[in-house]
Amino acid sequence: SGTWCDRLAIPSAEALRATLTSLHGVQPESAALTLQGSKALPTSSMALAKVEREARGLVTHCCAQPAMASLTAYDKAAEWTKATAGMGSLFMAGGVSPLPCITAVGEHLFALMPQLERSQESGPDQVQWLPSILDMVAETVTQKVSQIRQLTQLGAQQLMVDLEYLHKVTEALGSGAAAAMQHTTPEPNAAAGRLG
């Protein structure tokens, strides 16, 4: 993978002199500096952008991983093939609740909020974590649901309850994050839309 200097494409002495010449006279608070800065060192700027994308992907994956791990055997749950006999007594006893692995996903996502809120204090770029995490979890749920091989009527009811729960969780988190995120992409409620 190389050293950080190689990965960031540290420029040569000649490239630095040429950059200094092209930026000569530009004030530090000038908008021209931002515009000319990325043009002055394009290889370094592109390499830095690539490393930043990789870091964002890694952080998003690390934040979503515990939720994704909870869903490892979701498609093989015994609830999908439960016989429909006795459904009436199930509904009389209070109905169907989300599976524990599904509630574990919701609990993990809500537990992430204090860390994500803390990171938002350091700048507007930090606000973009939640939509990516929700989207990754929604993608995992969608994949697991598509892998369910057999579904009885009771299993379908269980699946509806699970998806409604996750939809409410992602919608609640997305709505709470929407005010803080204002103009970021992807949409914070995109994950809720995929689950519901």
GROMACS .gro file of N, CA, C and O in nm, residues 48-155:
model
  432
   48LEU      N    1  -0.531   1.303  -0.206
   48LEU     CA    2  -0.591   1.333  -0.076
   48LEU      C    3  -0.741   1.305  -0.078
   48LEU      O    4  -0.794   1.247   0.017
   49ALA      N    5  -0.808   1.340  -0.187
   49ALA     CA    6  -0.951   1.312  -0.199
   49ALA      C    7  -0.977   1.161  -0.197
   49ALA      O    8  -1.072   1.115  -0.135
   50LYS      N    9  -0.890   1.085  -0.261
   50LYS     CA   10  -0.905   0.939  -0.263
   50LYS      C   11  -0.887   0.881  -0.122
   50LYS      O   12  -0.965   0.796  -0.078
   51VAL      N   13  -0.784   0.928  -0.050
   51VAL     CA   14  -0.761   0.880   0.087
   51VAL      C   15  -0.880   0.918   0.176
   51VAL      O   16  -0.924   0.838   0.259
   52GLU      N   17  -0.933   1.038   0.156
   52GLU     CA   18  -1.049   1.081   0.236
   52GLU      C   19  -1.170   0.990   0.208
   52GLU      O   20  -1.241   0.950   0.300
   53ARG      N   21  -1.195   0.956   0.081
   53ARG     CA   22  -1.306   0.865   0.047
   53ARG      C   23  -1.286   0.729   0.113
   53ARG      O   24  -1.381   0.670   0.166
   54GLU      N   25  -1.163   0.679   0.107
   54GLU     CA   26  -1.134   0.549   0.170
   54GLU      C   27  -1.156   0.555   0.321
   54GLU      O   28  -1.212   0.462   0.380
   55ALA      N   29  -1.114   0.665   0.383
   55ALA     CA   30  -1.133   0.680   0.528
   55ALA      C   31  -1.281   0.689   0.563
   55ALA      O   32  -1.327   0.626   0.659
   56ARG      N   33  -1.357   0.763   0.484
   56ARG     CA   34  -1.502   0.773   0.508
   56ARG      C   35  -1.568   0.636   0.494
   56ARG      O   36  -1.653   0.599   0.573
   57GLY      N   37  -1.528   0.561   0.393
   57GLY     CA   38  -1.584   0.428   0.373
   57GLY      C   39  -1.551   0.336   0.489
   57GLY      O   40  -1.636   0.261   0.537
   58LEU      N   41  -1.429   0.345   0.537
   58LEU     CA   42  -1.386   0.262   0.650
   58LEU      C   43  -1.463   0.298   0.777
   58LEU      O   44  -1.512   0.209   0.849
   59VAL      N   45  -1.476   0.426   0.806
   59VAL     CA   46  -1.550   0.469   0.926
   59VAL      C   47  -1.696   0.428   0.916
   59VAL      O   48  -1.755   0.377   1.012
   60THR      N   49  -1.756   0.448   0.800
   60THR     CA   50  -1.896   0.410   0.780
   60THR      C   51  -1.912   0.260   0.802
   60THR      O   52  -2.004   0.216   0.872
   61HIS      N   53  -1.822   0.182   0.745
   61HIS     CA   54  -1.829   0.036   0.760
   61HIS      C   55  -1.813  -0.004   0.907
   61HIS      O   56  -1.885  -0.090   0.957
   62CYS      N   57  -1.717   0.059   0.976
   62CYS     CA   58  -1.695   0.027   1.118
   62CYS      C   59  -1.817   0.062   1.203
   62CYS      O   60  -1.851  -0.011   1.297
   63CYS      N   61  -1.884   0.172   1.172
   63CYS     CA   62  -2.003   0.212   1.247
   63CYS      C   63  -2.121   0.119   1.218
   63CYS      O   64  -2.202   0.092   1.306
   64ALA      N   65  -2.131   0.070   1.096
   64ALA     CA   66  -2.243  -0.016   1.057
   64ALA      C   67  -2.217  -0.163   1.090
   64ALA      O   68  -2.311  -0.242   1.099
   65GLN      N   69  -2.092  -0.202   1.106
   65GLN     CA   70  -2.055  -0.343   1.123
   65GLN      C   71  -2.131  -0.414   1.236
   65GLN      O   72  -2.180  -0.526   1.215
   66PRO      N   73  -2.142  -0.358   1.356
   66PRO     CA   74  -2.216  -0.431   1.461
   66PRO      C   75  -2.361  -0.458   1.422
   66PRO      O   76  -2.415  -0.566   1.450
   67ALA      N   77  -2.425  -0.364   1.356
   67ALA     CA   78  -2.563  -0.385   1.311
   67ALA      C   79  -2.567  -0.493   1.204
   67ALA      O   80  -2.655  -0.582   1.206
   68MET      N   81  -2.472  -0.490   1.112
   68MET     CA   82  -2.467  -0.590   1.006
   68MET      C   83  -2.439  -0.728   1.064
   68MET      O   84  -2.495  -0.828   1.018
   69ALA      N   85  -2.354  -0.736   1.167
   69ALA     CA   86  -2.323  -0.864   1.231
   69ALA      C   87  -2.447  -0.923   1.299
   69ALA      O   88  -2.465  -1.045   1.301
   70SER      N   89  -2.533  -0.837   1.351
   70SER     CA   90  -2.657  -0.884   1.414
   70SER      C   91  -2.747  -0.955   1.314
   70SER      O   92  -2.829  -1.039   1.351
   71LEU      N   93  -2.731  -0.922   1.188
   71LEU     CA   94  -2.819  -0.976   1.083
   71LEU      C   95  -2.760  -1.098   1.011
   71LEU      O   96  -2.817  -1.146   0.915
   72THR      N   97  -2.648  -1.150   1.059
   72THR     CA   98  -2.578  -1.258   0.990
   72THR      C   99  -2.669  -1.375   0.956
   72THR      O  100  -2.670  -1.423   0.843
   73ALA      N  101  -2.748  -1.423   1.050
   73ALA     CA  102  -2.832  -1.541   1.026
   73ALA      C  103  -2.979  -1.503   1.008
   73ALA      O  104  -3.067  -1.589   1.016
   74TYR      N  105  -3.007  -1.377   0.981
   74TYR     CA  106  -3.147  -1.331   0.971
   74TYR      C  107  -3.226  -1.409   0.866
   74TYR      O  108  -3.340  -1.447   0.890
   75ASP      N  109  -3.168  -1.434   0.752
   75ASP     CA  110  -3.238  -1.503   0.644
   75ASP      C  111  -3.267  -1.650   0.676
   75ASP      O  112  -3.349  -1.713   0.611
   76LYS      N  113  -3.203  -1.704   0.779
   76LYS     CA  114  -3.222  -1.845   0.816
   76LYS      C  115  -3.306  -1.860   0.944
   76LYS      O  116  -3.314  -1.970   1.000
   77ALA      N  117  -3.368  -1.754   0.990
   77ALA     CA  118  -3.446  -1.758   1.114
   77ALA      C  119  -3.561  -1.858   1.103
   77ALA      O  120  -3.625  -1.872   0.997
   78ALA      N  121  -3.586  -1.928   1.211
   78ALA     CA  122  -3.694  -2.028   1.215
   78ALA      C  123  -3.831  -1.964   1.198
   78ALA      O  124  -3.926  -2.030   1.155
   79GLU      N  125  -3.843  -1.838   1.228
   79GLU     CA  126  -3.973  -1.768   1.220
   79GLU      C  127  -4.029  -1.765   1.079
   79GLU      O  128  -4.150  -1.753   1.061
   80TRP      N  129  -3.945  -1.776   0.977
   80TRP     CA  130  -3.994  -1.768   0.839
   80TRP      C  131  -4.078  -1.889   0.801
   80TRP      O  132  -4.163  -1.880   0.713
   81THR      N  133  -4.053  -2.002   0.865
   81THR     CA  134  -4.124  -2.125   0.827
   81THR      C  135  -4.217  -2.175   0.936
   81THR      O  136  -4.263  -2.289   0.928
   82LYS      N  137  -4.248  -2.094   1.035
   82LYS     CA  138  -4.341  -2.136   1.141
   82LYS      C  139  -4.477  -2.163   1.081
   82LYS      O  140  -4.524  -2.090   0.993
   83ALA      N  141  -4.540  -2.271   1.133
   83ALA     CA  142  -4.673  -2.308   1.087
   83ALA      C  143  -4.772  -2.200   1.127
   83ALA      O  144  -4.759  -2.135   1.231
   84THR      N  145  -4.876  -2.185   1.046
   84THR     CA  146  -4.975  -2.082   1.073
   84THR      C  147  -5.079  -2.127   1.174
   84THR      O  148  -5.160  -2.047   1.218
   85ALA      N  149  -5.077  -2.253   1.214
   85ALA     CA  150  -5.172  -2.300   1.315
   85ALA      C  151  -5.144  -2.227   1.446
   85ALA      O  152  -5.031  -2.210   1.488
   86GLY      N  153  -5.248  -2.183   1.509
   86GLY     CA  154  -5.234  -2.113   1.636
   86GLY      C  155  -5.205  -1.965   1.620
   86GLY      O  156  -5.167  -1.900   1.716
   87MET      N  157  -5.223  -1.911   1.500
   87MET     CA  158  -5.200  -1.767   1.479
   87MET      C  159  -5.294  -1.683   1.562
   87MET      O  160  -5.255  -1.578   1.612
   88GLY      N  161  -5.416  -1.730   1.578
   88GLY     CA  162  -5.514  -1.654   1.656
   88GLY      C  163  -5.468  -1.631   1.798
   88GLY      O  164  -5.481  -1.520   1.851
   89SER      N  165  -5.411  -1.733   1.861
   89SER     CA  166  -5.365  -1.716   1.999
   89SER      C  167  -5.245  -1.622   2.006
   89SER      O  168  -5.228  -1.551   2.104
   90LEU      N  169  -5.164  -1.619   1.900
   90LEU     CA  170  -5.049  -1.528   1.897
   90LEU      C  171  -5.097  -1.383   1.896
   90LEU      O  172  -5.045  -1.299   1.969
   91PHE      N  173  -5.198  -1.356   1.815
   91PHE     CA  174  -5.249  -1.219   1.808
   91PHE      C  175  -5.322  -1.180   1.936
   91PHE      O  176  -5.317  -1.066   1.976
   92MET      N  177  -5.387  -1.276   2.001
   92MET     CA  178  -5.456  -1.246   2.126
   92MET      C  179  -5.355  -1.221   2.238
   92MET      O  180  -5.381  -1.147   2.331
   93ALA      N  181  -5.236  -1.278   2.229
   93ALA     CA  182  -5.135  -1.265   2.334
   93ALA      C  183  -5.055  -1.136   2.319
   93ALA      O  184  -4.963  -1.113   2.394
   94GLY      N  185  -5.088  -1.052   2.225
   94GLY     CA  186  -5.017  -0.925   2.211
   94GLY      C  187  -4.949  -0.905   2.078
   94GLY      O  188  -4.885  -0.804   2.056
   95GLY      N  189  -4.961  -1.000   1.989
   95GLY     CA  190  -4.906  -0.983   1.855
   95GLY      C  191  -4.762  -1.026   1.841
   95GLY      O  192  -4.704  -1.089   1.928
   96VAL      N  193  -4.708  -0.989   1.728
   96VAL     CA  194  -4.573  -1.028   1.691
   96VAL      C  195  -4.480  -0.911   1.723
   96VAL      O  196  -4.510  -0.796   1.694
   97SER      N  197  -4.366  -0.941   1.782
   97SER     CA  198  -4.265  -0.840   1.812
   97SER      C  199  -4.148  -0.857   1.716
   97SER      O  200  -4.125  -0.967   1.664
   98PRO      N  201  -4.071  -0.752   1.694
   98PRO     CA  202  -3.952  -0.766   1.609
   98PRO      C  203  -3.857  -0.870   1.669
   98PRO      O  204  -3.848  -0.885   1.790
   99LEU      N  205  -3.789  -0.940   1.582
   99LEU     CA  206  -3.690  -1.038   1.627
   99LEU      C  207  -3.578  -0.968   1.705
   99LEU      O  208  -3.548  -0.851   1.678
  100PRO      N  209  -3.516  -1.038   1.800
  100PRO     CA  210  -3.407  -0.976   1.878
  100PRO      C  211  -3.293  -0.921   1.793
  100PRO      O  212  -3.236  -0.817   1.825
  101CYS      N  213  -3.260  -0.988   1.683
  101CYS     CA  214  -3.152  -0.936   1.599
  101CYS      C  215  -3.191  -0.803   1.535
  101CYS      O  216  -3.105  -0.717   1.511
  102ILE      N  217  -3.319  -0.784   1.510
  102ILE     CA  218  -3.368  -0.659   1.452
  102ILE      C  219  -3.366  -0.547   1.556
  102ILE      O  220  -3.322  -0.436   1.528
  103THR      N  221  -3.410  -0.576   1.677
  103THR     CA  222  -3.405  -0.474   1.781
  103THR      C  223  -3.260  -0.440   1.816
  103THR      O  224  -3.230  -0.326   1.852
  104ALA      N  225  -3.170  -0.537   1.803
  104ALA     CA  226  -3.027  -0.510   1.827
  104ALA      C  227  -2.974  -0.408   1.725
  104ALA      O  228  -2.891  -0.322   1.760
  105VAL      N  229  -3.022  -0.415   1.603
  105VAL     CA  230  -2.983  -0.318   1.500
  105VAL      C  231  -3.028  -0.178   1.542
  105VAL      O  232  -2.951  -0.082   1.539
  106GLY      N  233  -3.155  -0.167   1.582
  106GLY     CA  234  -3.208  -0.037   1.625
  106GLY      C  235  -3.133   0.017   1.745
  106GLY      O  236  -3.098   0.136   1.750
  107GLU      N  237  -3.106  -0.069   1.842
  107GLU     CA  238  -3.033  -0.025   1.962
  107GLU      C  239  -2.892   0.024   1.925
  107GLU      O  240  -2.846   0.125   1.978
  108HIS      N  241  -2.826  -0.046   1.835
  108HIS     CA  242  -2.692  -0.004   1.794
  108HIS      C  243  -2.697   0.132   1.725
  108HIS      O  244  -2.615   0.221   1.753
  109LEU      N  245  -2.793   0.151   1.636
  109LEU     CA  246  -2.802   0.278   1.563
  109LEU      C  247  -2.829   0.394   1.659
  109LEU      O  248  -2.769   0.501   1.646
  110PHE      N  249  -2.918   0.372   1.755
  110PHE     CA  250  -2.944   0.479   1.852
  110PHE      C  251  -2.823   0.503   1.941
  110PHE      O  252  -2.796   0.616   1.981
  111ALA      N  253  -2.747   0.399   1.974
  111ALA     CA  254  -2.628   0.414   2.057
  111ALA      C  255  -2.518   0.492   1.983
  111ALA      O  256  -2.433   0.554   2.047
  112LEU      N  257  -2.519   0.490   1.851
  112LEU     CA  258  -2.420   0.564   1.774
  112LEU      C  259  -2.443   0.716   1.780
  112LEU      O  260  -2.349   0.793   1.762
  113MET      N  261  -2.565   0.756   1.805
  113MET     CA  262  -2.599   0.898   1.798
  113MET      C  263  -2.511   0.988   1.885
  113MET      O  264  -2.466   1.091   1.837
  114PRO      N  265  -2.482   0.954   2.011
  114PRO     CA  266  -2.396   1.045   2.089
  114PRO      C  267  -2.258   1.065   2.025
  114PRO      O  268  -2.206   1.177   2.024
  115GLN      N  269  -2.200   0.960   1.969
  115GLN     CA  270  -2.069   0.974   1.905
  115GLN      C  271  -2.079   1.060   1.779
  115GLN      O  272  -1.992   1.142   1.752
  116LEU      N  273  -2.184   1.038   1.702
  116LEU     CA  274  -2.201   1.114   1.579
  116LEU      C  275  -2.230   1.261   1.610
  116LEU      O  276  -2.182   1.350   1.541
  117GLU      N  277  -2.309   1.286   1.714
  117GLU     CA  278  -2.337   1.424   1.753
  117GLU      C  279  -2.211   1.492   1.801
  117GLU      O  280  -2.188   1.609   1.770
  118ARG      N  281  -2.128   1.421   1.875
  118ARG     CA  282  -2.002   1.477   1.924
  118ARG      C  283  -1.912   1.512   1.806
  118ARG      O  284  -1.847   1.616   1.805
  119SER      N  285  -1.909   1.427   1.704
  119SER     CA  286  -1.821   1.454   1.590
  119SER      C  287  -1.873   1.570   1.506
  119SER      O  288  -1.797   1.636   1.437
  120GLN      N  289  -2.002   1.598   1.512
  120GLN     CA  290  -2.059   1.709   1.436
  120GLN      C  291  -2.009   1.844   1.487
  120GLN      O  292  -2.005   1.941   1.413
  121GLU      N  293  -1.969   1.850   1.613
  121GLU     CA  294  -1.921   1.975   1.670
  121GLU      C  295  -1.792   2.020   1.603
  121GLU      O  296  -1.759   2.137   1.607
  122SER      N  297  -1.720   1.927   1.541
  122SER     CA  298  -1.593   1.965   1.480
  122SER      C  299  -1.610   2.018   1.338
  122SER      O  300  -1.512   2.056   1.277
  123GLY      N  301  -1.728   2.020   1.285
  123GLY     CA  302  -1.747   2.081   1.154
  123GLY      C  303  -1.859   2.018   1.075
  123GLY      O  304  -1.904   1.907   1.104
  124PRO      N  305  -1.905   2.087   0.970
  124PRO     CA  306  -2.018   2.039   0.891
  124PRO      C  307  -1.990   1.912   0.812
  124PRO      O  308  -2.081   1.839   0.780
  125ASP      N  309  -1.864   1.883   0.780
  125ASP     CA  310  -1.832   1.762   0.705
  125ASP      C  311  -1.867   1.635   0.783
  125ASP      O  312  -1.897   1.532   0.725
  126GLN      N  313  -1.862   1.642   0.915
  126GLN     CA  314  -1.887   1.526   0.999
  126GLN      C  315  -2.033   1.482   0.996
  126GLN      O  316  -2.065   1.372   1.031
  127VAL      N  317  -2.122   1.569   0.954
  127VAL     CA  318  -2.264   1.542   0.960
  127VAL      C  319  -2.306   1.434   0.862
  127VAL      O  320  -2.410   1.374   0.875
  128GLN      N  321  -2.224   1.403   0.767
  128GLN     CA  322  -2.261   1.311   0.660
  128GLN      C  323  -2.247   1.164   0.698
  128GLN      O  324  -2.275   1.078   0.616
  129TRP      N  325  -2.205   1.132   0.819
  129TRP     CA  326  -2.187   0.992   0.857
  129TRP      C  327  -2.319   0.917   0.864
  129TRP      O  328  -2.329   0.805   0.815
  130LEU      N  329  -2.419   0.972   0.929
  130LEU     CA  330  -2.542   0.898   0.956
  130LEU      C  331  -2.612   0.847   0.830
  130LEU      O  332  -2.648   0.729   0.824
  131PRO      N  333  -2.634   0.929   0.727
  131PRO     CA  334  -2.701   0.875   0.608
  131PRO      C  335  -2.627   0.757   0.546
  131PRO      O  336  -2.689   0.661   0.502
  132SER      N  337  -2.495   0.763   0.545
  132SER     CA  338  -2.417   0.653   0.487
  132SER      C  339  -2.431   0.526   0.571
  132SER      O  340  -2.441   0.416   0.517
  133ILE      N  341  -2.431   0.541   0.702
  133ILE     CA  342  -2.446   0.427   0.792
  133ILE      C  343  -2.585   0.365   0.775
  133ILE      O  344  -2.598   0.243   0.761
  134LEU      N  345  -2.688   0.450   0.774
  134LEU     CA  346  -2.825   0.400   0.757
  134LEU      C  347  -2.841   0.331   0.623
  134LEU      O  348  -2.906   0.227   0.613
  135ASP      N  349  -2.780   0.386   0.521
  135ASP     CA  350  -2.790   0.327   0.387
  135ASP      C  351  -2.722   0.190   0.383
  135ASP      O  352  -2.774   0.096   0.324
  136MET      N  353  -2.607   0.178   0.449
  136MET     CA  354  -2.535   0.050   0.452
  136MET      C  355  -2.617  -0.056   0.527
  136MET      O  356  -2.626  -0.171   0.483
  137VAL      N  357  -2.678  -0.017   0.637
  137VAL     CA  358  -2.761  -0.110   0.713
  137VAL      C  359  -2.884  -0.149   0.632
  137VAL      O  360  -2.921  -0.267   0.625
  138ALA      N  361  -2.947  -0.053   0.566
  138ALA     CA  362  -3.065  -0.082   0.483
  138ALA      C  363  -3.029  -0.177   0.369
  138ALA      O  364  -3.105  -0.268   0.337
  139GLU      N  365  -2.912  -0.158   0.310
  139GLU     CA  366  -2.867  -0.248   0.203
  139GLU      C  367  -2.848  -0.390   0.256
  139GLU      O  368  -2.887  -0.487   0.190
  140THR      N  369  -2.791  -0.402   0.375
  140THR     CA  370  -2.771  -0.535   0.436
  140THR      C  371  -2.906  -0.602   0.463
  140THR      O  372  -2.923  -0.720   0.434
  141VAL      N  373  -3.001  -0.527   0.518
  141VAL     CA  374  -3.134  -0.582   0.546
  141VAL      C  375  -3.199  -0.627   0.415
  141VAL      O  376  -3.254  -0.738   0.407
  142THR      N  377  -3.190  -0.545   0.313
  142THR     CA  378  -3.249  -0.579   0.184
  142THR      C  379  -3.189  -0.708   0.129
  142THR      O  380  -3.261  -0.795   0.079
  143GLN      N  381  -3.057  -0.722   0.139
  143GLN     CA  382  -2.991  -0.845   0.092
  143GLN      C  383  -3.038  -0.966   0.172
  143GLN      O  384  -3.066  -1.072   0.114
  144LYS      N  385  -3.046  -0.951   0.304
  144LYS     CA  386  -3.088  -1.064   0.388
  144LYS      C  387  -3.232  -1.104   0.360
  144LYS      O  388  -3.264  -1.223   0.355
  145VAL      N  389  -3.319  -1.007   0.341
  145VAL     CA  390  -3.459  -1.037   0.311
  145VAL      C  391  -3.469  -1.110   0.178
  145VAL      O  392  -3.545  -1.207   0.164
  146SER      N  393  -3.390  -1.069   0.080
  146SER     CA  394  -3.396  -1.134  -0.051
  146SER      C  395  -3.342  -1.278  -0.047
  146SER      O  396  -3.368  -1.356  -0.137
  147GLN      N  397  -3.271  -1.313   0.060
  147GLN     CA  398  -3.214  -1.448   0.072
  147GLN      C  399  -3.307  -1.544   0.148
  147GLN      O  400  -3.276  -1.663   0.159
  148ILE      N  401  -3.420  -1.494   0.198
  148ILE     CA  402  -3.515  -1.582   0.267
  148ILE      C  403  -3.575  -1.676   0.162
  148ILE      O  404  -3.634  -1.630   0.064
  149ARG      N  405  -3.560  -1.806   0.183
  149ARG     CA  406  -3.600  -1.904   0.082
  149ARG      C  407  -3.747  -1.945   0.091
  149ARG      O  408  -3.810  -1.977  -0.008
  150GLN      N  409  -3.801  -1.950   0.211
  150GLN     CA  410  -3.938  -1.996   0.229
  150GLN      C  411  -4.004  -1.906   0.333
  150GLN      O  412  -3.943  -1.869   0.433
  151LEU      N  413  -4.133  -1.875   0.310
  151LEU     CA  414  -4.203  -1.783   0.398
  151LEU      C  415  -4.347  -1.827   0.413
  151LEU      O  416  -4.421  -1.832   0.315
  152THR      N  417  -4.386  -1.862   0.535
  152THR     CA  418  -4.525  -1.895   0.563
  152THR      C  419  -4.601  -1.765   0.589
  152THR      O  420  -4.542  -1.657   0.594
  153GLN      N  421  -4.730  -1.778   0.611
  153GLN     CA  422  -4.811  -1.660   0.641
  153GLN      C  423  -4.762  -1.593   0.771
  153GLN      O  424  -4.750  -1.472   0.778
  154LEU      N  425  -4.733  -1.675   0.871
  154LEU     CA  426  -4.682  -1.622   0.997
  154LEU      C  427  -4.543  -1.561   0.977
  154LEU      O  428  -4.511  -1.457   1.036
  155GLY      N  429  -4.461  -1.623   0.894
  155GLY     CA  430  -4.330  -1.568   0.862
  155GLY      C  431  -4.340  -1.433   0.792
  155GLY      O  432  -4.262  -1.342   0.820
   0.00000   0.00000   0.00000
